[in-house]
Coordinates of C-alpha atoms in Angstrom, one line a residue:
M479 CA 0.0 0.0 0.0
T480 CA 2.8 2.4 0.9
I481 CA 4.6 1.7 -2.5
R482 CA 1.3 2.4 -4.4
I483 CA 0.8 5.7 -2.6
G484 CA 4.4 6.8 -3.3
T485 CA 4.0 5.9 -7.0
I486 CA 0.8 7.9 -7.4
A487 CA 2.4 10.9 -5.7
L488 CA 5.4 10.8 -8.1
L489 CA 3.1 10.8 -11.1
W490 CA 1.2 13.8 -9.8
M491 CA 4.6 15.6 -9.3
L492 CA 5.6 14.9 -12.9
I493 CA 2.3 16.1 -14.2
A494 CA 2.6 19.2 -12.1
C495 CA 6.1 19.9 -13.5
C496 CA 4.9 19.6 -17.0
F497 CA 2.0 21.9 -16.6
G498 CA 4.3 24.2 -14.6
Q499 CA 6.0 25.0 -17.9
Q500 CA 2.7 25.6 -19.6
T501 CA 1.8 29.0 -18.6
G502 CA -0.4 29.4 -21.7
L503 CA -0.8 28.6 -25.4
I504 CA 1.0 29.8 -28.5
R505 CA -1.2 32.5 -30.0
K506 CA 0.9 33.2 -33.1
I507 CA 4.4 32.7 -34.7
E508 CA 5.9 35.6 -36.5
V509 CA 9.0 35.2 -38.8
Q510 CA 11.1 38.3 -39.4
G511 CA 14.2 39.1 -41.6
N512 CA 13.7 36.4 -44.3
K513 CA 13.7 37.5 -47.9
G514 CA 14.8 34.6 -50.1
V515 CA 13.6 31.8 -47.8
T516 CA 9.8 31.5 -47.5
T517 CA 8.1 31.8 -44.1
A518 CA 6.3 28.5 -44.8
A519 CA 9.7 26.7 -45.2
I520 CA 10.8 28.0 -41.8
L521 CA 7.6 27.2 -40.0
N522 CA 7.7 23.6 -41.4
T523 CA 11.0 23.0 -39.7
M524 CA 9.6 24.0 -36.2
R525 CA 8.1 21.8 -33.6
T526 CA 6.3 24.7 -32.1
K527 CA 2.9 25.3 -33.7
V528 CA 0.1 27.8 -33.1
G529 CA -2.4 26.6 -30.5
Q530 CA 0.0 24.3 -28.8
P531 CA 1.2 24.8 -25.2
Y532 CA 4.3 26.9 -24.9
L533 CA 7.4 24.8 -24.1
Q534 CA 10.8 26.6 -24.0
S535 CA 12.6 23.2 -24.7
N536 CA 10.7 23.1 -28.1
L537 CA 11.9 26.7 -28.9
D538 CA 15.5 25.7 -28.3
L539 CA 15.1 22.8 -30.6
D540 CA 13.4 25.0 -33.2
K541 CA 16.4 27.4 -33.2
K542 CA 18.8 24.6 -33.9
A543 CA 16.5 23.2 -36.7
I544 CA 16.2 26.6 -38.4
S545 CA 20.0 27.1 -38.1
D546 CA 20.6 23.7 -39.7
M547 CA 18.7 24.8 -42.8
G548 CA 22.0 26.5 -43.7
F549 CA 20.5 29.7 -45.1
F550 CA 21.0 32.0 -42.1
Q551 CA 24.0 33.7 -40.6
S552 CA 22.1 34.1 -37.3
V553 CA 18.8 32.8 -35.8
D554 CA 17.0 34.1 -32.8
V555 CA 13.8 32.3 -31.5
R556 CA 12.1 33.8 -28.4
A557 CA 8.6 33.9 -26.8
Q558 CA 6.8 37.0 -25.7
A559 CA 4.0 36.9 -23.1
V560 CA 0.6 38.3 -24.1
E561 CA -2.9 38.6 -22.6
N562 CA -4.6 35.6 -20.9
D563 CA -1.2 34.0 -20.2
N564 CA -0.7 33.2 -23.9
W565 CA 2.5 33.6 -25.9
D566 CA 3.7 35.0 -29.2
V567 CA 6.8 33.5 -30.8
I568 CA 9.2 35.8 -32.7
V569 CA 11.6 34.2 -35.1
N570 CA 14.3 36.6 -36.3
V571 CA 16.7 35.4 -39.0
L572 CA 19.6 37.0 -40.9
E573 CA 20.0 35.4 -44.3
W574 CA 23.2 34.8 -46.1
P575 CA 23.5 37.0 -49.2
V576 CA 22.0 36.0 -52.6
V577 CA 24.8 34.4 -54.7
K578 CA 25.7 36.3 -57.8
E579 CA 29.1 34.9 -58.6
L580 CA 31.3 31.8 -57.9
R581 CA 35.0 32.5 -57.5
I582 CA 37.4 29.5 -57.6
V583 CA 41.1 30.1 -56.9
G584 CA 44.1 27.9 -56.1
N585 CA 43.4 25.1 -58.6
T586 CA 46.2 24.3 -61.1
V587 CA 45.8 20.6 -62.1
I588 CA 42.0 20.4 -62.3
K589 CA 40.1 22.8 -64.6
T590 CA 37.8 25.4 -63.1
D591 CA 34.9 24.1 -65.2
E592 CA 35.3 20.6 -63.7
I593 CA 35.2 22.0 -60.2
R594 CA 32.3 24.2 -60.9
K595 CA 30.2 21.2 -61.8
L596 CA 30.7 19.7 -58.3
I597 CA 29.5 22.9 -56.5
T598 CA 25.9 22.7 -55.4
V599 CA 25.6 26.5 -54.7
E600 CA 23.1 28.0 -57.1
V601 CA 23.6 31.5 -58.5
G602 CA 20.6 33.7 -57.9
K603 CA 19.6 31.9 -54.6
V604 CA 20.5 32.5 -51.0
F605 CA 23.8 30.9 -50.1
N606 CA 23.5 27.7 -48.0
L607 CA 26.1 26.5 -45.6
R608 CA 25.2 22.9 -46.3
D609 CA 26.4 23.4 -49.9
Q610 CA 29.8 24.3 -48.4
V611 CA 30.2 20.9 -46.8
T612 CA 29.0 18.7 -49.7
S613 CA 30.8 20.7 -52.3
S614 CA 34.1 20.8 -50.4
R615 CA 34.0 17.0 -50.0
A616 CA 33.2 16.5 -53.7
I617 CA 36.2 18.7 -54.7
E618 CA 38.6 16.9 -52.4
A619 CA 37.4 13.5 -53.6
L620 CA 38.0 14.6 -57.2
Y621 CA 41.5 15.5 -56.4
A622 CA 42.1 12.1 -54.7
K623 CA 40.6 10.3 -57.7
R624 CA 43.2 12.1 -59.9
N625 CA 46.0 11.0 -57.5
Y626 CA 46.4 14.5 -56.0
F627 CA 45.9 15.8 -52.5
A628 CA 44.1 19.1 -51.8
R629 CA 42.0 20.8 -49.1
V630 CA 39.3 23.5 -49.5
E631 CA 40.5 26.2 -47.2
E632 CA 37.8 28.8 -47.8
F633 CA 34.2 28.4 -48.9
G634 CA 31.9 31.3 -48.3
P635 CA 31.0 34.9 -49.1
L636 CA 34.0 37.0 -50.1
P637 CA 34.8 39.8 -47.6
G638 CA 34.0 43.1 -49.2
S639 CA 31.9 41.4 -51.9
P640 CA 29.3 39.2 -50.0
N641 CA 27.4 38.2 -53.1
T642 CA 30.6 36.5 -54.4
I643 CA 31.2 33.0 -53.0
N644 CA 35.0 32.5 -52.7
I645 CA 36.3 28.9 -53.0
K646 CA 40.0 28.7 -52.2
I647 CA 41.7 25.4 -52.8
R648 CA 45.1 24.5 -51.3
E649 CA 47.0 21.8 -53.3
L650 CA 49.9 19.8 -52.0
T651 CA 52.9 20.9 -54.0
I652 CA 56.4 19.6 -54.5
N653 CA 59.0 21.5 -52.5
S654 CA 62.0 19.6 -53.9
V655 CA 63.0 16.5 -55.9
S656 CA 66.3 14.8 -55.3
V657 CA 68.2 11.5 -55.8
Q658 CA 70.5 9.7 -53.4
G659 CA 72.5 6.5 -53.4
N660 CA 74.0 6.9 -56.9
S661 CA 77.8 6.9 -57.2
R662 CA 78.3 6.0 -60.9
T663 CA 75.2 7.2 -62.6
K664 CA 75.2 10.9 -63.2
L665 CA 72.5 12.9 -61.5
G666 CA 71.6 14.6 -64.8
V667 CA 70.9 11.3 -66.4
I668 CA 68.5 10.2 -63.6
A669 CA 66.9 13.6 -63.7
K670 CA 65.9 13.0 -67.3
L671 CA 63.8 10.0 -66.1
I672 CA 61.9 12.1 -63.5
K673 CA 58.9 14.1 -64.7
S674 CA 57.8 15.4 -61.3
R675 CA 59.1 18.9 -60.8
Q676 CA 59.5 21.4 -58.0
G677 CA 56.5 23.7 -57.7
Q678 CA 54.1 21.2 -59.4
A679 CA 51.1 19.8 -57.6
Y680 CA 52.1 16.5 -56.1
D681 CA 50.8 13.7 -58.3
K682 CA 51.3 10.4 -56.5
H683 CA 50.8 8.3 -59.7
K684 CA 53.2 10.5 -61.6
W685 CA 55.9 10.1 -58.9
E686 CA 55.4 6.3 -58.9
M687 CA 55.8 6.3 -62.7
D688 CA 59.1 8.2 -62.3
L689 CA 60.4 5.5 -59.9
R690 CA 59.2 2.7 -62.1
R691 CA 60.9 4.3 -65.0
I692 CA 64.2 4.5 -63.1
Y693 CA 63.9 0.9 -62.0
G694 CA 63.0 -0.2 -65.5
T695 CA 66.4 1.0 -66.8
Q696 CA 68.0 -2.0 -64.9
W697 CA 70.8 0.2 -63.8
F698 CA 69.6 -0.1 -60.2
E699 CA 69.1 -3.1 -58.0
N700 CA 66.5 -1.3 -55.9
V701 CA 64.6 2.0 -56.0
R702 CA 62.5 3.4 -53.2
S703 CA 60.7 6.6 -52.3
I704 CA 61.3 8.8 -49.4
E705 CA 58.7 11.6 -48.8
T706 CA 59.0 14.2 -46.1
Q707 CA 57.2 17.5 -45.3
P708 CA 58.9 20.8 -44.4
P709 CA 58.0 21.6 -40.7
D710 CA 56.7 25.1 -41.6
D711 CA 54.3 24.0 -44.4
P712 CA 52.2 20.9 -44.3
F713 CA 51.1 21.5 -47.9
K714 CA 54.6 20.9 -49.4
V715 CA 56.4 17.7 -49.8
N716 CA 60.1 16.8 -50.4
L717 CA 60.6 13.8 -52.8
V718 CA 63.7 11.6 -52.7
A719 CA 64.5 8.7 -55.1
D720 CA 66.7 6.4 -53.0
V721 CA 68.6 4.1 -55.4
K722 CA 71.0 1.2 -55.1
E723 CA 73.1 0.7 -58.2
T724 CA 73.8 -2.7 -59.8
R725 CA 76.5 -3.8 -62.2
T726 CA 75.7 -2.8 -65.7
G727 CA 79.0 -3.6 -67.5
Q728 CA 80.2 -7.1 -68.5
F729 CA 83.5 -8.2 -70.1
N730 CA 83.7 -11.9 -70.9
I731 CA 86.3 -14.0 -72.6
G732 CA 85.8 -17.7 -72.7
L733 CA 84.0 -20.6 -74.2
Q734 CA 80.3 -21.3 -74.6
M735 CA 77.9 -23.7 -76.4
D736 CA 76.6 -22.2 -79.7
P737 CA 73.1 -23.0 -80.9
R738 CA 74.3 -26.2 -82.6
S739 CA 75.7 -27.5 -79.3
S740 CA 79.3 -27.1 -80.5
V741 CA 82.0 -25.3 -78.6
A742 CA 82.5 -21.6 -79.5
G743 CA 85.0 -19.0 -78.4
V744 CA 83.4 -15.8 -77.3
I745 CA 84.5 -12.2 -76.5
R746 CA 81.7 -9.9 -75.2
L747 CA 81.9 -6.4 -74.0
Q748 CA 78.6 -4.8 -72.9
D749 CA 77.5 -1.9 -70.7
S750 CA 73.9 -0.6 -70.5
N751 CA 75.0 2.5 -68.5
F752 CA 78.3 3.4 -70.1
R753 CA 80.3 5.7 -67.8
G754 CA 77.1 6.5 -66.0
T755 CA 75.6 8.3 -69.0
G756 CA 72.7 6.0 -69.6
Q757 CA 74.1 5.1 -73.1
S758 CA 74.5 1.5 -74.0
V759 CA 77.4 -0.1 -75.9
G760 CA 78.0 -3.7 -76.9
L761 CA 80.7 -5.5 -78.8
D762 CA 80.5 -9.3 -79.4
F763 CA 82.6 -11.8 -81.2
L764 CA 81.8 -15.5 -81.5
Q765 CA 83.8 -18.2 -83.4
A766 CA 82.6 -21.8 -83.4
T767 CA 85.0 -24.7 -83.7
T768 CA 82.9 -26.2 -86.5
G769 CA 83.7 -23.3 -88.8
G770 CA 81.3 -21.0 -90.7
G771 CA 83.3 -17.9 -89.8
P772 CA 82.9 -15.6 -86.9
S773 CA 79.8 -13.6 -85.8
V774 CA 80.6 -10.0 -84.8
G775 CA 78.4 -7.1 -83.9
F776 CA 78.5 -3.6 -82.5
D777 CA 75.5 -2.0 -80.8
Y778 CA 74.9 1.5 -79.5
G779 CA 71.9 3.1 -77.8
N780 CA 71.1 6.5 -76.3
P781 CA 67.8 7.0 -74.5
F782 CA 68.2 10.7 -74.2
V783 CA 68.8 12.2 -77.6
D784 CA 66.7 15.3 -76.8
R785 CA 64.6 16.8 -74.0
S786 CA 61.4 15.2 -75.3
G787 CA 62.7 11.7 -74.6
T788 CA 63.7 10.6 -78.1
S789 CA 65.9 7.5 -78.0
I790 CA 68.2 6.0 -80.7
H791 CA 69.6 2.5 -81.3
A792 CA 72.1 1.5 -83.9
S793 CA 73.7 -1.8 -84.9
I794 CA 76.4 -3.0 -87.3
Y795 CA 76.8 -6.7 -87.6
S796 CA 77.8 -9.8 -89.5
R797 CA 76.2 -12.8 -87.8
L798 CA 75.4 -16.4 -88.5
I799 CA 71.8 -17.4 -88.0
Y800 CA 71.5 -21.1 -87.2
R801 CA 68.3 -21.9 -89.0
F802 CA 66.2 -24.8 -87.5
T803 CA 68.7 -25.1 -84.6
G804 CA 68.0 -22.6 -81.9
N805 CA 68.3 -22.5 -78.1
A806 CA 67.4 -26.2 -77.5
F807 CA 69.9 -28.9 -76.6
G808 CA 69.9 -32.7 -76.6
S809 CA 66.6 -33.0 -78.6
N810 CA 66.8 -31.1 -81.9
S811 CA 66.0 -32.7 -85.2
V812 CA 67.4 -30.8 -88.2
P813 CA 65.5 -31.3 -91.6
T814 CA 68.7 -31.1 -93.6
N815 CA 71.0 -33.6 -95.1
D816 CA 73.9 -31.5 -94.0
T817 CA 75.4 -31.1 -90.5
S818 CA 74.3 -27.4 -90.4
Y819 CA 72.3 -24.8 -92.2
T820 CA 73.2 -21.2 -91.6
E821 CA 72.4 -17.8 -93.0
R822 CA 75.0 -15.1 -92.7
R823 CA 73.3 -11.7 -92.2
T824 CA 75.6 -8.7 -92.8
G825 CA 74.1 -5.3 -92.4
M826 CA 73.1 -2.4 -90.2
S827 CA 70.0 -1.0 -88.5
L828 CA 69.0 2.4 -87.1
G829 CA 66.0 3.0 -84.9
F830 CA 64.3 5.9 -83.1
S831 CA 61.5 6.0 -80.6
K832 CA 59.7 8.9 -79.0
P833 CA 57.1 9.0 -76.1
I834 CA 53.7 10.3 -76.8
N835 CA 52.9 10.3 -73.0
D836 CA 53.9 8.2 -70.0
I837 CA 52.5 4.9 -71.4
T838 CA 52.6 5.2 -75.2
Y839 CA 55.3 5.9 -77.8
W840 CA 56.0 5.5 -81.4
G841 CA 59.0 4.1 -83.2
L842 CA 60.8 4.1 -86.5
N843 CA 63.4 1.5 -87.4
G844 CA 65.3 0.9 -90.7
R845 CA 67.6 -1.9 -91.6
I846 CA 69.5 -3.2 -94.7
E847 CA 71.1 -6.6 -94.9
R848 CA 72.8 -9.0 -97.2
I849 CA 71.8 -12.6 -96.8
V850 CA 74.2 -15.4 -97.8
T851 CA 73.3 -19.1 -97.2
N852 CA 76.2 -21.4 -96.3
D853 CA 77.9 -23.1 -99.2
L854 CA 75.8 -26.1 -99.8
T855 CA 75.0 -28.0 -103.0
T856 CA 72.1 -26.5 -105.0
T857 CA 70.9 -29.7 -106.7
G858 CA 67.5 -29.4 -104.9
T859 CA 68.0 -32.6 -102.9
D860 CA 69.4 -31.0 -99.7
G861 CA 67.0 -30.1 -96.9
F862 CA 67.4 -26.3 -97.0
I863 CA 66.2 -23.3 -99.0
K864 CA 68.8 -21.0 -100.5
Q865 CA 67.7 -17.5 -101.4
D866 CA 70.7 -15.1 -101.3
G867 CA 70.5 -11.4 -101.9
D868 CA 69.7 -8.1 -100.3
V869 CA 66.8 -7.0 -98.2
G870 CA 65.8 -3.7 -96.6
S871 CA 62.8 -2.5 -94.6
L872 CA 61.4 0.5 -92.7
S873 CA 59.3 -0.4 -89.7
F874 CA 56.7 2.0 -88.1
G875 CA 55.5 0.9 -84.6
F876 CA 53.1 2.1 -81.9
T877 CA 53.4 0.8 -78.4
R878 CA 51.2 1.1 -75.3
N879 CA 52.7 -0.1 -72.1
R880 CA 50.6 -0.2 -68.9
R881 CA 52.6 -2.9 -67.0
D882 CA 53.6 -2.3 -63.4
T883 CA 57.2 -3.1 -64.2
D884 CA 58.9 -4.1 -67.5
I885 CA 61.4 -6.6 -66.0
D886 CA 58.9 -8.9 -64.2
P887 CA 55.3 -7.6 -64.7
S888 CA 52.6 -8.8 -62.4
R889 CA 49.6 -6.7 -63.6
G890 CA 48.7 -4.4 -66.4
D891 CA 49.0 -4.9 -70.2
Y892 CA 51.1 -4.3 -73.2
F893 CA 50.1 -3.7 -76.8
R894 CA 52.2 -3.1 -79.9
F895 CA 51.3 -2.7 -83.6
A896 CA 53.8 -2.4 -86.4
L897 CA 53.8 -1.9 -90.2
E898 CA 57.0 -2.8 -92.0
P899 CA 57.2 -2.2 -95.8
G900 CA 60.3 -3.8 -97.3
F901 CA 62.1 -4.8 -100.5
S902 CA 64.3 -7.7 -101.6
N903 CA 66.7 -8.3 -104.4
I904 CA 67.4 -12.1 -104.6
T905 CA 70.3 -13.1 -106.9
T906 CA 70.8 -16.8 -106.1
I907 CA 68.5 -19.6 -105.3
G908 CA 68.8 -23.3 -104.5
G909 CA 67.9 -26.1 -102.1
S910 CA 64.8 -28.2 -101.7
V911 CA 62.4 -25.5 -102.8
L912 CA 63.3 -23.8 -106.0
D913 CA 61.1 -20.7 -106.5
T914 CA 62.5 -18.9 -109.5
S915 CA 59.8 -16.2 -109.2
I916 CA 61.5 -14.8 -106.2
L917 CA 64.6 -13.8 -108.3
G918 CA 65.0 -10.1 -108.8
Q919 CA 63.5 -7.2 -107.0
H920 CA 60.3 -7.4 -105.1
S921 CA 58.4 -5.4 -102.4
F922 CA 56.4 -6.7 -99.5
L923 CA 54.5 -5.4 -96.4
K924 CA 54.6 -7.0 -93.0
Y925 CA 52.2 -6.1 -90.3
S926 CA 51.9 -7.5 -86.8
A927 CA 50.0 -7.0 -83.5
E928 CA 51.0 -8.3 -80.1
Y929 CA 49.0 -8.1 -76.8
R930 CA 50.1 -9.2 -73.4
K931 CA 48.1 -9.2 -70.2
Y932 CA 49.1 -10.0 -66.6
F933 CA 47.0 -11.0 -63.6
T934 CA 47.7 -11.6 -59.9
N935 CA 45.6 -12.2 -56.8
Q936 CA 48.2 -10.6 -54.6
P937 CA 48.3 -6.9 -53.6
P938 CA 49.9 -4.5 -56.0
R939 CA 53.7 -4.0 -55.6
S940 CA 54.3 -0.9 -53.5
I941 CA 56.5 1.8 -54.7
N942 CA 59.2 0.6 -52.4
Q943 CA 59.0 -3.1 -53.4
L944 CA 59.1 -3.0 -57.2
D945 CA 61.0 -6.3 -57.3
A946 CA 58.7 -8.1 -54.9
P947 CA 57.8 -11.6 -56.3
R948 CA 54.2 -12.2 -57.2
R949 CA 52.2 -15.1 -58.4
V950 CA 51.3 -14.2 -62.0
L951 CA 49.0 -15.5 -64.7
A952 CA 50.5 -14.1 -68.0
F953 CA 48.9 -14.2 -71.4
R954 CA 50.3 -13.3 -74.8
L955 CA 48.7 -13.2 -78.3
F956 CA 50.7 -12.4 -81.4
Y957 CA 49.5 -12.2 -85.0
G958 CA 51.5 -11.4 -88.1
A959 CA 50.8 -11.4 -91.9
I960 CA 52.8 -10.5 -95.0
S961 CA 51.5 -9.3 -98.4
G962 CA 53.7 -9.3 -101.5
K963 CA 56.5 -11.6 -102.7
T964 CA 58.6 -12.4 -99.6
P965 CA 61.9 -14.3 -99.4
F966 CA 62.0 -17.4 -97.2
F967 CA 64.1 -15.8 -94.5
E968 CA 61.7 -12.9 -94.1
Q969 CA 58.7 -15.1 -93.3
Y970 CA 57.4 -15.7 -89.8
F971 CA 58.8 -18.7 -88.0
A972 CA 57.1 -20.5 -85.1
G973 CA 58.4 -23.3 -82.9
G974 CA 61.0 -23.2 -80.1
S975 CA 61.8 -21.3 -76.9
E976 CA 60.1 -18.0 -77.8
T977 CA 56.9 -19.2 -79.6
I978 CA 55.7 -22.8 -79.3
R979 CA 57.7 -24.9 -76.8
G980 CA 57.9 -28.6 -77.3
Y981 CA 58.8 -28.2 -81.0
D982 CA 62.0 -27.7 -82.9
E983 CA 63.2 -24.2 -83.5
D984 CA 61.6 -22.7 -86.7
R985 CA 59.5 -25.9 -87.1
F986 CA 56.7 -23.9 -88.9
W987 CA 56.9 -21.0 -91.3
G988 CA 54.7 -18.9 -93.5
N989 CA 53.3 -15.6 -94.5
K990 CA 50.9 -15.7 -91.6
T991 CA 51.4 -16.6 -88.0
L992 CA 49.2 -16.8 -84.8
V993 CA 50.8 -17.7 -81.5
S994 CA 49.2 -17.6 -78.0
N995 CA 51.0 -18.3 -74.7
L996 CA 49.6 -18.8 -71.2
E997 CA 51.9 -19.0 -68.2
L998 CA 51.4 -19.5 -64.5
R999 CA 54.4 -18.1 -62.7
I1000 CA 54.8 -19.2 -59.1
P1001 CA 57.8 -17.7 -57.1
V1002 CA 59.6 -20.1 -54.8
Q1003 CA 62.2 -17.6 -53.8
K1004 CA 62.9 -14.0 -54.8
A1005 CA 65.3 -15.2 -57.5
F1006 CA 63.7 -18.5 -58.5
S1007 CA 60.2 -19.4 -59.9
I1008 CA 58.4 -22.4 -61.2
I1009 CA 56.3 -21.9 -64.4
G1010 CA 53.6 -24.0 -66.0
F1011 CA 52.9 -23.1 -69.6
I1012 CA 50.6 -23.8 -72.5
D1013 CA 51.4 -22.6 -76.1
Y1014 CA 49.1 -22.8 -79.0
G1015 CA 49.9 -21.5 -82.5
G1016 CA 51.7 -21.9 -85.7
A1017 CA 52.6 -20.4 -89.1
W1018 CA 51.2 -21.2 -92.5
G1019 CA 50.9 -20.1 -96.1
G1020 CA 54.6 -20.0 -97.0
Y1021 CA 57.2 -22.0 -98.8
G1022 CA 56.8 -25.8 -99.1
S1023 CA 57.9 -28.6 -96.8
V1024 CA 61.6 -29.4 -96.2
N1025 CA 62.1 -33.1 -95.5
N1026 CA 60.3 -34.0 -92.2
F1027 CA 59.4 -30.3 -91.6
T1028 CA 56.0 -30.5 -93.3
Q1029 CA 54.1 -27.2 -93.8
S1030 CA 50.5 -26.2 -94.3
D1031 CA 48.9 -23.7 -96.7
K1032 CA 46.0 -23.1 -94.4
L1033 CA 45.5 -22.2 -90.8
N1034 CA 46.9 -25.1 -88.8
L1035 CA 47.7 -24.5 -85.1
H1036 CA 49.6 -26.8 -82.7
L1037 CA 49.6 -27.4 -79.0
G1038 CA 52.7 -27.3 -76.7
Y1039 CA 52.8 -27.4 -72.9
G1040 CA 55.2 -28.1 -70.1
I1041 CA 57.0 -26.8 -67.0
G1042 CA 59.8 -24.3 -66.7
F1043 CA 62.2 -22.7 -64.3
S1044 CA 63.2 -19.0 -64.1
F1045 CA 66.4 -17.7 -62.4
R1046 CA 67.4 -14.2 -61.6
T1047 CA 71.2 -13.8 -61.9
P1048 CA 73.6 -10.8 -61.9
L1049 CA 73.9 -11.4 -65.7
G1050 CA 70.1 -11.2 -66.1
P1051 CA 67.1 -13.6 -66.1
L1052 CA 67.5 -17.2 -67.4
R1053 CA 64.8 -19.6 -68.4
L1054 CA 64.9 -23.4 -68.7
D1055 CA 61.7 -25.0 -70.1
L1056 CA 60.8 -28.7 -70.6
G1057 CA 58.1 -28.7 -73.3
F1058 CA 55.9 -31.4 -74.9
D1059 CA 54.3 -31.3 -78.3
E1060 CA 50.8 -32.6 -79.1
K1061 CA 52.2 -36.2 -79.5
G1062 CA 53.9 -36.1 -76.1
R1063 CA 57.4 -35.8 -77.4
S1064 CA 59.7 -33.6 -75.3
R1065 CA 62.1 -30.8 -76.0
T1066 CA 64.3 -28.8 -73.6
H1067 CA 64.6 -25.1 -74.3
F1068 CA 67.1 -22.6 -72.8
L1069 CA 66.5 -18.9 -73.0
I1070 CA 68.5 -15.9 -71.8
G1071 CA 65.9 -13.4 -70.7
T1072 CA 62.2 -13.7 -70.0
S1073 CA 59.6 -15.3 -72.3
F1074 CA 57.3 -12.2 -72.3

């Protein structure tokens, strides 16, 4: 009973408190000071209504609700007692000015028109503070999407011109760009690879491309980024490319196995960063014990011919090409009755390339050669094709490279298209396939397209781990075709370490070729990977069969598959592949470099 009486008493006290605030009803609500914002819009936001009891707590909430509309510089809501204990509510507001102009300053990398589209402030209407928040966030998000960093420092009426909305953007800019860790490579050479400049807005993607470009030269074992901010300005950044140089020069004198698995003496001098200038030089000499004469060549390259990034590459050479006997060992079958079949190519080439932007460039390359087949009988019974003479061509190429790194890509793609008009002047023919129509002067046109794509389910390589190993699924598709009368040695060849593994080198040839390669690359250690591969392709529509190297006039593709091993060495990457053809026969292929 005592508890029930206490509960009833507490309820009466609460009721009394509530009615204690109600000293009357709201007789009217008057809104003052508004011009652009309607009275109805203001009244709709209020809890307080005419005819309801007067509650000061509701008026406090009404003041906040009106302020949150964003149209007013100041809001005052107060009640005034009138007759019969009733109340009049006076709402006094001071609107922001009507917008007549938008003024955007501070932007350098994003156009004003693009920013203006993100601003929700409407000219001819009262300025609203809520537009300030949404528009500022949208502007900063656009900068982030473009790989920049910026803050909207000011967004509101311009002092002295309140009808002008001033939008001031502060971009993060580069305070300095420097390189450290290099002792041999000249600073001026590295600087030509860096596109980020002092005073520019900091583009994170652009800086990453700079470091990837430096790493891609293969002059450095490692490249990483160091970014610091000056203590007196948080909107500036100091960029440092920290490099660790690697050996770029080689001088070798010794013995090696030539493509016919015979012993050859070799002298090789190469440097891809000659005297720290970024220029490449190479001199090679090879003489096999089985004769055929030496192979000699001199190469020169300069990636910095001018300020626009034009590069040049030149070669002078006289080399033996071991036809049908490439980089395989212990398993080759040669479709000739002779112990060897070689072509000596003597000539020169000169090429230029120039970037269009960070990922695309065009190239122009010219070559002229004299082709002489080894001195075999020309009775037509030997398993070879002799077409001696001169050949020249001029190749126009377009390349788009979006790979994360060129050395060992894990994501991105690569595309190249080339047109190569050429001419030939064949003076001597012989061998198994006697084509007298090739004698004399003829013109031809070669065109080709190549596409490569790389996938990984691992995180992207960070800017400071460009050499981090990744599981990669790599795909390549190559197509080539030739129109016009073409010498045998200018056809496309398929089969072997760089096209269809599991088959002899140059097993298929023709005026058309289609080759696809799929590889799953699994790193075991940083310098060692296991690779599973499937190759499918061929060449067709060319000269006839030579002994057991039968050819096809129509599209005829062949399957190769197997397992390979990749090694990173100070001399560059090495590949060893065990391939099987579509009949299960095996071939072992050795390759200096990467497949694609």
